Each structure stands twice: as C-alpha cells, then as structure tokens.
Amino acid sequence: MHVLVTGGAGFLGSHLCDALLAEGHSVVCADNLLTGRMENLAHLRHESRFAFLEQDVSQPFDPGKVDYVFHFASPASPVDYLEHAIETLQVGSLGSMNCLELAKKYGGKFFLASTSECYGDPLEHPQKETYWGHANPIGPRSVYDESKRFAEAATMAYHRYHRVDTHIVRIFNTYGPRLQINDGRVISNFMKQALRGEDLTVYGDGSQTRSFCYVSDEVAGILALSKSDEHEPTNIGNPVEFTILECAQAVLEVTGSSSKLRYEPLPQDDPRQRRPDIGKARRLLGWEPTIDLRTGLHLSLDYFKSAVQVTGTSA
Ligand code: UDP
C-alpha cells in the first residue's frame, strides 16, 4: 500500500510511520513542522520506501495517488494548541477536508486521529464512545476540542455521502520516546523536572485523573482499527487511571529523583477525570494495552535523559 501520514513528524505520527514501514508499506509523510520535528524521522533518512513532504495540509495539496490517508496533523498538547490556536482550528477543519478529498479522489481509505478531548470535562465516567461529551465550545481548549469534533463530523459525512471507507480513533493521553520535552504535557514536564532535580509542577491539588497509554500500545490499537470495518469513533487508550499526584510519584520512583512537588493554579477547563472504556476495542479488535505506566516510563527513560541533556537547563 502507498500511505500518506499527515503530522508524521510528530511524536505519535512518527511512530505510526515506523509501524507502517515495518508492515512493508511505502509512506509519504506530510508535515509543516509547526510542532513536528525532523529528528523524529532522522532514522528514516535512507529508507527508500519513505518520503517527506514539507506541507501545511490546511492548504490544498496533492501528493499523488494514495491508498490510505492517516490524518494525524495537529498541535496536540495544551501548550502547543493554545500557542497555535488558529492553526489548530485550520488543520482540524480545512486540513481534514483536504485529506478527506484526497481519499475520495483516489478511492483510498481515511483514518482520523481524534481525541478524548471530544468528551470535554466528562460527566460520564469512564468514557464510552456513545457519550457525547461535555465540552466548553468557547473556552481556551475549544480550539482543539471543537476542531476535532468538527473533523469527526466531516469524516462521518464523507463516509455517509461519498462512501469513503473511514475510521476514527479517540486517542487518550499517550507518552513514550520522542515526546517533545517542552510540550508542557504532564509526562514531559515531570520527567524533565525530575531528571533536572527541579520541583514537579502539580496543577491544582493533583487529584484530577488521566489514563496514560504507552506509544507502542497506542500504535498497535490504531493499526488494528485501521484494518477493521468499524467506521464510528473507537477509544484507544490505557484504562488504568492515575491521579496527577500518583503520576508524579511514579515519575519520582522511575527516575530515582528526590525532587519536591510545587503546586500551581489549575488551567481553565482542565478536565477533572479521564479514563477510556475500551470494551469496544477489546470486542472488535481483540486489542488491549500491555504496558503499565511504570514500565512505560522505564522504557522512555533513556530518551528523556538525552532530551534533557540536549536542551540543557535553560529550556
Ligand atoms: N499537569 C500538571 N503539571 C504539569 C502539566 C500538566 O499537573 O506540569 C496536569 C494538567 O493540569 C492536567 C494533566 O496534568 O490535569 C494532564 O495534562 P496534559 O497537559 O498532559 O494533557 P491533557 O490531558 O490536559 O490534555
């Protein structure tokens, strides 16, 4: 298969490129490098089945015939999408429409990277795909939440009206090597701070929860879903839930750091809780995560150590 991965220079997109290449496909990655980084693809420099296209996918573009479009382009951490608010809205709306048009034009399949953010600050717990969510449409996070909700609507419309073979994954917090050290996410911040001996910045009282999925588990779920006949959104994430304080404790243990905690204000509309119900993925795909948080942090430790060295103490 000839596959297009938008956002392939990002953390998750680059791992997806690796997995698709390992399955024998040829891959073209389109990325404007707004938050993606060429170093995530450096190991593919000499790979003949891989090509990189520096391209803002919110602008119309045509990479030639593709059999499958994986639309992963978007700033995805709160720090990144708040800094790049307009671009985030554009890539979720215009970018999704451009990518859907490509799939339609070439008779290819389409796969949307959506997000647990579609559930907003959820009133139903854990979150099943059938829950419509509780998202603030005009708050600071809305640039991400609403663009992904629009992208889901567009994807379903191309499926219904143009019979494009589409798939939608709702991704829950994912971490692992290549996570951008300065993206402000909780795992990148805590790992960086712990390795530097700085205080871990806990927002609010740290009782809010997240469920963290190691990147290889996430990619395995995404690949399984991409080969399925399922068109409606499917949660792929790790259902083991941690408070942010428990997450801080896990990072301190794995890094062996004696950093202290420092409490800072909770950002506006920060979801109180988040845990995927993965019953549908288990049933449909026979998929479930295999790597728990402490194991995943151990597997990521060398990456974070070298990333911290490269960025020094000023970043
Ligand atoms: N968080 C924190 N300290 C940090 C970064 C994040 O306490 O240095 C909290 C944040 O308030 C949220 C959770 O960790 O409740 C996850 O934040 P992240 O930015 O990783 O992603 P989100 O799940 O909110 O999209």
PDB file of N, CA and C in Angstrom, residues 11 29 31 57 87 165 232 245 270 304 309:
ATOM      1  N   PHE A  11       5.214  13.314  17.443  1.00  0.00           N
ATOM      2  CA  PHE A  11       5.505  12.195  18.360  1.00  0.00           C
ATOM      3  C   PHE A  11       4.790  10.921  17.907  1.00  0.00           C
ATOM      4  N   CYS A  29       5.172  11.228   4.251  1.00  0.00           N
ATOM      5  CA  CYS A  29       4.794  11.996   5.445  1.00  0.00           C
ATOM      6  C   CYS A  29       4.654  13.457   5.044  1.00  0.00           C
ATOM      7  N   ASP A  31       4.085  17.207   6.603  1.00  0.00           N
ATOM      8  CA  ASP A  31       4.139  17.896   7.896  1.00  0.00           C
ATOM      9  C   ASP A  31       4.716  19.296   7.660  1.00  0.00           C
ATOM     10  N   VAL A  57      -1.000  21.018   5.561  1.00  0.00           N
ATOM     11  CA  VAL A  57      -2.114  20.287   4.953  1.00  0.00           C
ATOM     12  C   VAL A  57      -3.428  21.060   5.063  1.00  0.00           C
ATOM     13  N   GLU A  87      -4.018  27.912  13.831  1.00  0.00           N
ATOM     14  CA  GLU A  87      -3.525  26.775  13.027  1.00  0.00           C
ATOM     15  C   GLU A  87      -4.208  25.473  13.448  1.00  0.00           C
ATOM     16  N   ASP A 165     -14.219   4.936   2.825  1.00  0.00           N
ATOM     17  CA  ASP A 165     -14.017   3.949   3.896  1.00  0.00           C
ATOM     18  C   ASP A 165     -13.217   4.642   5.017  1.00  0.00           C
ATOM     19  N   GLU A 232     -17.359   4.092  13.145  1.00  0.00           N
ATOM     20  CA  GLU A 232     -17.652   5.072  14.198  1.00  0.00           C
ATOM     21  C   GLU A 232     -16.459   5.193  15.157  1.00  0.00           C
ATOM     22  N   LEU A 245      -1.120  13.330  41.166  1.00  0.00           N
ATOM     23  CA  LEU A 245      -0.172  13.076  42.263  1.00  0.00           C
ATOM     24  C   LEU A 245       0.423  11.674  42.158  1.00  0.00           C
ATOM     25  N   ASP A 270      -9.657  22.511  32.702  1.00  0.00           N
ATOM     26  CA  ASP A 270      -8.847  21.290  32.776  1.00  0.00           C
ATOM     27  C   ASP A 270      -9.770  20.133  33.190  1.00  0.00           C
ATOM     28  N   PHE A 304      14.301  10.443  27.560  1.00  0.00           N
ATOM     29  CA  PHE A 304      14.147  11.695  28.309  1.00  0.00           C
ATOM     30  C   PHE A 304      15.495  12.194  28.839  1.00  0.00           C
ATOM     31  N   GLN A 309      19.491  16.454  28.273  1.00  0.00           N
ATOM     32  CA  GLN A 309      20.876  16.895  28.031  1.00  0.00           C
ATOM     33  C   GLN A 309      20.954  17.855  26.858  1.00  0.00           C
TER      34      GLN A 309
END
